[in-house]
């Protein structure tokens, strides 16, 4: 198990100490995300007239909204990846089937070539015998 990291971050102009098993870089990214959301809201009309509790709720709702949208996107990407995996499996199966058919066709071709060579040999022998018997 990795050790807990502690790092200081600035959120909404105040310094907080965060700790967790994630990297300091990750914790800083989380703080940056929150600062971005807070900055978004501060630019909205009427935001400053809201109570601190309502501001917090607004931030939580929007963060949850972002979470669920990203979660849905991840699920869609995972579904797409699963579909691509199935397609890849099907293509591999088709490729193996085609390779087997090709190998069988090549074997059959070699057998037919050998048979043709044998028949050519027999034809030549037959023609030679036919010539000898006419003489």
XYZ file of N, CA and C in Angstrom:
405
model
N 0.842 -1.179 0.000
C 0.000 0.000 0.000
C 0.885 1.239 0.000
N 0.526 2.226 -0.819
C 1.344 3.431 -0.893
C 1.050 4.342 0.293
N 1.981 5.242 0.529
C 1.818 6.135 1.679
C 0.914 7.307 1.308
N 0.349 7.894 2.344
C -0.549 9.023 2.165
C 0.267 10.265 1.820
N -0.222 11.013 0.852
C 0.420 12.267 0.460
C -0.331 13.429 1.089
N 0.418 14.439 1.440
C -0.193 15.675 1.970
C 0.343 16.805 1.112
N -0.570 17.690 0.731
C -0.144 18.838 -0.059
C -1.068 20.013 0.220
N -0.510 21.193 0.106
C -1.311 22.395 0.302
C -1.803 22.872 -1.056
N -3.088 23.234 -1.075
C -3.703 23.750 -2.294
C -4.445 25.031 -1.962
N -4.705 25.811 -2.975
C -5.492 27.029 -2.792
C -6.819 26.805 -3.505
N -7.903 26.929 -2.737
C -9.250 26.810 -3.292
C -10.014 28.049 -2.871
N -10.520 28.762 -3.868
C -11.278 29.998 -3.643
C -10.484 30.991 -2.789
N -9.188 31.034 -3.041
C -8.346 32.002 -2.346
C -7.900 31.596 -0.955
N -8.291 30.434 -0.493
C -7.888 29.972 0.848
C -6.970 28.750 0.705
N -6.042 28.631 1.637
C -5.104 27.509 1.628
C -5.700 26.358 2.427
N -5.691 25.184 1.800
C -6.168 23.959 2.456
C -5.084 22.908 2.335
N -5.019 22.048 3.336
C -4.112 20.908 3.269
C -4.947 19.682 2.937
N -4.620 19.082 1.801
C -5.310 17.859 1.373
C -4.394 16.674 1.600
N -4.970 15.567 1.950
C -4.167 14.360 2.076
C -4.940 13.216 1.432
N -4.184 12.300 0.889
C -4.788 11.144 0.244
C -3.708 10.271 -0.351
N -4.120 9.151 -0.878
C -3.169 8.215 -1.469
C -2.833 8.574 -2.914
N -3.552 9.557 -3.449
C -3.263 10.019 -4.795
C -2.014 10.892 -4.773
N -1.470 11.133 -5.949
C -0.258 11.957 -6.041
C -0.578 13.422 -5.741
N 0.461 14.169 -5.395
C 0.292 15.605 -5.150
C -0.235 16.285 -6.411
N 0.266 15.850 -7.549
C -0.183 16.412 -8.827
C -1.685 16.220 -8.994
N -2.182 15.053 -8.643
C -3.616 14.779 -8.750
C -4.413 15.698 -7.815
N -3.952 15.821 -6.591
C -4.639 16.678 -5.624
C -4.662 18.129 -6.108
N -3.586 18.575 -6.723
C -3.531 19.933 -7.282
C -4.525 20.068 -8.453
N -4.642 19.021 -9.266
C -5.605 19.057 -10.384
C -7.034 19.154 -9.872
N -7.333 18.452 -8.786
C -8.669 18.523 -8.184
C -8.950 19.954 -7.731
N -7.974 20.559 -7.059
C -8.131 21.941 -6.589
C -8.299 22.885 -7.777
N -7.558 22.665 -8.836
C -7.675 23.495 -10.040
C -9.060 23.365 -10.654
N -9.577 22.151 -10.687
C -10.935 21.919 -11.203
C -11.957 22.711 -10.377
N -11.858 22.604 -9.048
C -12.791 23.331 -8.174
C -12.671 24.837 -8.367
N -11.452 25.315 -8.485
C -11.261 26.750 -8.710
C -11.887 27.184 -10.035
N -11.791 26.357 -11.022
C -12.410 26.663 -12.310
C -13.920 26.754 -12.191
N -14.510 25.813 -11.461
C -15.963 25.828 -11.249
C -16.381 27.070 -10.468
N -15.654 27.367 -9.428
C -15.975 28.549 -8.604
C -15.870 29.811 -9.451
N -14.840 29.887 -10.271
C -14.651 31.049 -11.146
C -15.817 31.164 -12.132
N -16.256 30.022 -12.660
C -17.420 30.004 -13.553
C -18.632 30.649 -12.884
N -18.887 30.224 -11.651
C -20.067 30.704 -10.931
C -19.953 32.177 -10.563
N -18.769 32.597 -10.212
C -18.583 34.001 -9.822
C -18.920 34.950 -10.973
N -18.815 34.438 -12.192
C -19.126 35.273 -13.356
C -20.621 35.279 -13.694
N -21.406 34.479 -13.007
C -22.850 34.438 -13.265
C -23.558 35.584 -12.552
N -24.576 36.124 -13.226
C -25.391 37.168 -12.590
C -26.110 36.579 -11.378
N -26.124 37.279 -10.315
C -26.866 36.877 -9.123
C -26.138 35.905 -8.212
N -24.980 35.424 -8.621
C -24.248 34.451 -7.788
C -23.900 35.052 -6.432
N -23.475 36.303 -6.431
C -23.040 36.935 -5.176
C -24.201 37.206 -4.226
N -25.429 37.217 -4.766
C -26.599 37.433 -3.902
C -27.043 36.142 -3.225
N -26.492 35.006 -3.678
C -26.868 33.723 -3.063
C -26.174 33.565 -1.724
N -26.814 32.837 -0.824
C -26.192 32.555 0.469
C -25.026 31.595 0.249
N -24.067 31.583 1.181
C -22.948 30.649 1.054
C -23.430 29.196 0.923
N -24.505 28.872 1.629
C -25.035 27.512 1.537
C -25.511 27.212 0.108
N -26.233 28.147 -0.498
C -26.723 27.959 -1.869
C -25.561 27.900 -2.861
N -24.529 28.699 -2.613
C -23.339 28.649 -3.480
C -22.708 27.265 -3.419
N -22.605 26.729 -2.214
C -22.045 25.380 -2.037
C -22.894 24.327 -2.737
N -24.209 24.471 -2.592
C -25.121 23.516 -3.243
C -24.976 23.615 -4.757
N -24.912 24.840 -5.268
C -24.742 25.051 -6.707
C -23.446 24.402 -7.195
N -22.377 24.592 -6.440
C -21.095 23.978 -6.791
C -21.207 22.455 -6.763
N -21.825 21.918 -5.724
C -21.986 20.461 -5.611
C -22.837 19.908 -6.750
N -23.934 20.585 -7.063
C -24.808 20.121 -8.149
C -24.072 20.107 -9.484
N -23.343 21.157 -9.754
C -22.618 21.220 -11.021
C -21.479 20.214 -11.089
N -20.826 20.007 -9.972
C -19.767 18.994 -9.925
C -20.363 17.602 -10.143
N -21.499 17.330 -9.494
C -22.177 16.043 -9.682
C -22.637 15.894 -11.132
N -23.136 16.988 -11.716
C -23.552 16.958 -13.116
C -22.368 16.605 -14.013
N -21.238 17.246 -13.796
C -20.030 16.920 -14.565
C -19.666 15.449 -14.390
N -19.732 14.981 -13.156
C -19.396 13.588 -12.857
C -20.288 12.631 -13.646
N -21.607 12.846 -13.575
C -22.529 11.930 -14.250
C -22.405 12.003 -15.776
N -22.144 13.192 -16.303
C -21.924 13.309 -17.748
C -20.668 12.549 -18.168
N -19.602 12.700 -17.388
C -18.357 11.995 -17.714
C -18.519 10.492 -17.528
N -19.266 10.110 -16.499
C -19.507 8.691 -16.259
C -20.265 8.082 -17.438
N -21.280 8.815 -17.935
C -22.042 8.338 -19.087
C -21.132 8.225 -20.304
N -20.279 9.214 -20.497
C -19.351 9.196 -21.628
C -18.402 8.001 -21.523
N -17.902 7.746 -20.326
C -17.015 6.597 -20.105
C -17.748 5.299 -20.424
N -19.004 5.189 -19.964
C -19.793 3.984 -20.240
C -19.997 3.811 -21.739
N -20.280 4.920 -22.445
C -20.444 4.847 -23.893
C -19.147 4.415 -24.563
N -18.030 4.956 -24.096
C -16.728 4.570 -24.661
C -16.412 3.104 -24.366
N -16.761 2.656 -23.148
C -16.541 1.252 -22.810
C -17.402 0.341 -23.670
N -18.665 0.746 -23.901
C -19.545 -0.027 -24.781
C -18.976 -0.073 -26.195
N -18.503 1.073 -26.657
C -17.906 1.144 -27.994
C -16.663 0.258 -28.065
N -15.856 0.300 -27.025
C -14.653 -0.533 -26.981
C -15.023 -2.011 -26.982
N -16.055 -2.372 -26.218
C -16.512 -3.770 -26.198
C -16.972 -4.194 -27.583
N -17.702 -3.322 -28.260
C -18.170 -3.618 -29.621
C -16.978 -3.786 -30.559
N -15.993 -2.905 -30.430
C -14.782 -3.013 -31.264
C -14.040 -4.307 -30.956
N -14.000 -4.701 -29.675
C -13.367 -5.967 -29.302
C -14.088 -7.144 -29.948
N -15.444 -7.095 -29.942
C -16.218 -8.169 -30.587
C -15.949 -8.203 -32.087
N -15.904 -7.026 -32.713
C -15.617 -6.957 -34.143
C -14.224 -7.507 -34.433
N -13.263 -7.146 -33.606
C -11.897 -7.632 -33.784
C -11.850 -9.144 -33.645
N -12.566 -9.675 -32.649
C -12.626 -11.131 -32.463
C -13.220 -11.783 -33.709
N -14.318 -11.201 -34.232
C -14.950 -11.752 -35.434
C -13.990 -11.712 -36.623
N -13.264 -10.586 -36.779
C -12.300 -10.484 -37.873
C -11.184 -11.517 -37.730
N -10.709 -11.696 -36.520
C -9.657 -12.699 -36.295
C -10.173 -14.088 -36.633
N -11.412 -14.361 -36.225
C -12.020 -15.660 -36.519
C -12.143 -15.853 -38.039
N -12.587 -14.817 -38.742
C -12.695 -14.883 -40.201
C -11.324 -15.085 -40.833
N -10.315 -14.400 -40.305
C -8.959 -14.530 -40.834
C -8.446 -15.954 -40.659
N -8.653 -16.518 -39.482
C -8.203 -17.893 -39.224
C -8.927 -18.857 -40.154
N -10.242 -18.652 -40.324
C -11.011 -19.508 -41.221
C -10.487 -19.394 -42.650
N -10.199 -18.179 -43.085
C -9.669 -17.958 -44.431
C -8.289 -18.600 -44.578
N -7.456 -18.503 -43.531
C -6.123 -19.120 -43.588
C -6.233 -20.642 -43.704
N -7.175 -21.217 -42.961
C -7.368 -22.669 -43.021
C -7.828 -23.066 -44.423
N -8.786 -22.297 -44.984
C -9.259 -22.591 -46.347
C -8.114 -22.464 -47.346
N -7.281 -21.442 -47.183
C -6.147 -21.250 -48.081
C -5.181 -22.426 -47.976
N -4.854 -22.849 -46.756
C -3.955 -23.992 -46.569
C -4.537 -25.243 -47.215
N -5.836 -25.463 -47.021
C -6.481 -26.633 -47.632
C -6.459 -26.544 -49.147
N -6.697 -25.345 -49.695
C -6.661 -25.157 -51.146
C -5.253 -25.387 -51.681
N -4.248 -24.925 -50.938
C -2.861 -25.135 -51.368
C -2.511 -26.620 -51.352
N -2.966 -27.338 -50.325
C -2.732 -28.786 -50.263
C -3.399 -29.480 -51.431
N -4.636 -29.061 -51.709
C -5.372 -29.663 -52.820
C -4.682 -29.357 -54.145
N -4.175 -28.111 -54.272
C -3.459 -27.724 -55.488
C -2.207 -28.579 -55.664
N -1.455 -28.781 -54.570
C -0.234 -29.607 -54.648
C -0.591 -31.037 -55.037
N -1.676 -31.554 -54.433
C -2.104 -32.922 -54.760
C -2.502 -33.010 -56.221
N -3.223 -32.016 -56.734
C -3.630 -32.024 -58.142
C -2.422 -31.879 -59.062
N -1.458 -31.052 -58.660
C -0.239 -30.902 -59.467
C 0.534 -32.217 -59.517
N 0.604 -32.902 -58.372
C 1.288 -34.206 -58.341
C 0.554 -35.213 -59.214
N -0.771 -35.201 -59.121
C -1.571 -36.116 -59.930
C -1.408 -35.779 -61.407
N -1.390 -34.486 -61.734
C -1.189 -34.061 -63.121
C 0.172 -34.513 -63.626
N 1.192 -34.352 -62.793
C 2.545 -34.784 -63.192
C 2.558 -36.288 -63.422
N 1.895 -37.015 -62.535
C 1.832 -38.478 -62.682
C 1.098 -38.845 -63.969
N -0.018 -38.161 -64.227
C -0.783 -38.445 -65.454
C 0.006 -38.061 -66.705
N 0.763 -36.949 -66.620
C 1.620 -36.552 -67.752
C 2.668 -37.630 -68.025
N 3.216 -38.155 -66.936
C 4.222 -39.222 -67.041
C 3.600 -40.460 -67.696
N 2.399 -40.826 -67.201
C 1.711 -41.995 -67.747
C 1.351 -41.777 -69.212
N 0.933 -40.554 -69.562
C 0.600 -40.237 -70.945
C 1.822 -40.372 -71.833
N 2.936 -39.854 -71.340
C 4.192 -39.954 -72.100
C 4.575 -41.412 -72.298
N 4.448 -42.230 -71.240
C 4.766 -43.662 -71.335
C 3.818 -44.350 -72.319
N 2.554 -43.965 -72.247
C 1.559 -44.558 -73.134
C 1.868 -44.202 -74.593
N 2.225 -42.912 -74.833
C 2.559 -42.480 -76.192
C 3.792 -43.198 -76.700
N 4.773 -43.408 -75.813
C 6.001 -44.098 -76.208
C 5.693 -45.550 -76.564
N 4.874 -46.171 -75.746
C 4.491 -47.561 -76.011
C 3.669 -47.655 -77.283
N 2.850 -46.655 -77.502
C 2.035 -46.629 -78.696
C 2.896 -46.490 -79.938
N 3.935 -45.636 -79.871
C 4.867 -45.454 -80.967
C 5.626 -46.747 -81.235
N 6.057 -47.434 -80.170
C 6.831 -48.677 -80.301
C 5.977 -49.778 -80.933
N 4.733 -49.797 -80.540
C 3.886 -50.850 -81.069
C 3.515 -50.592 -82.533
N 3.548 -49.345 -82.992
C 3.279 -49.000 -84.387
C 4.499 -49.294 -85.253
N 5.627 -49.321 -84.680
C 6.863 -49.522 -85.425
C 7.012 -50.942 -85.713
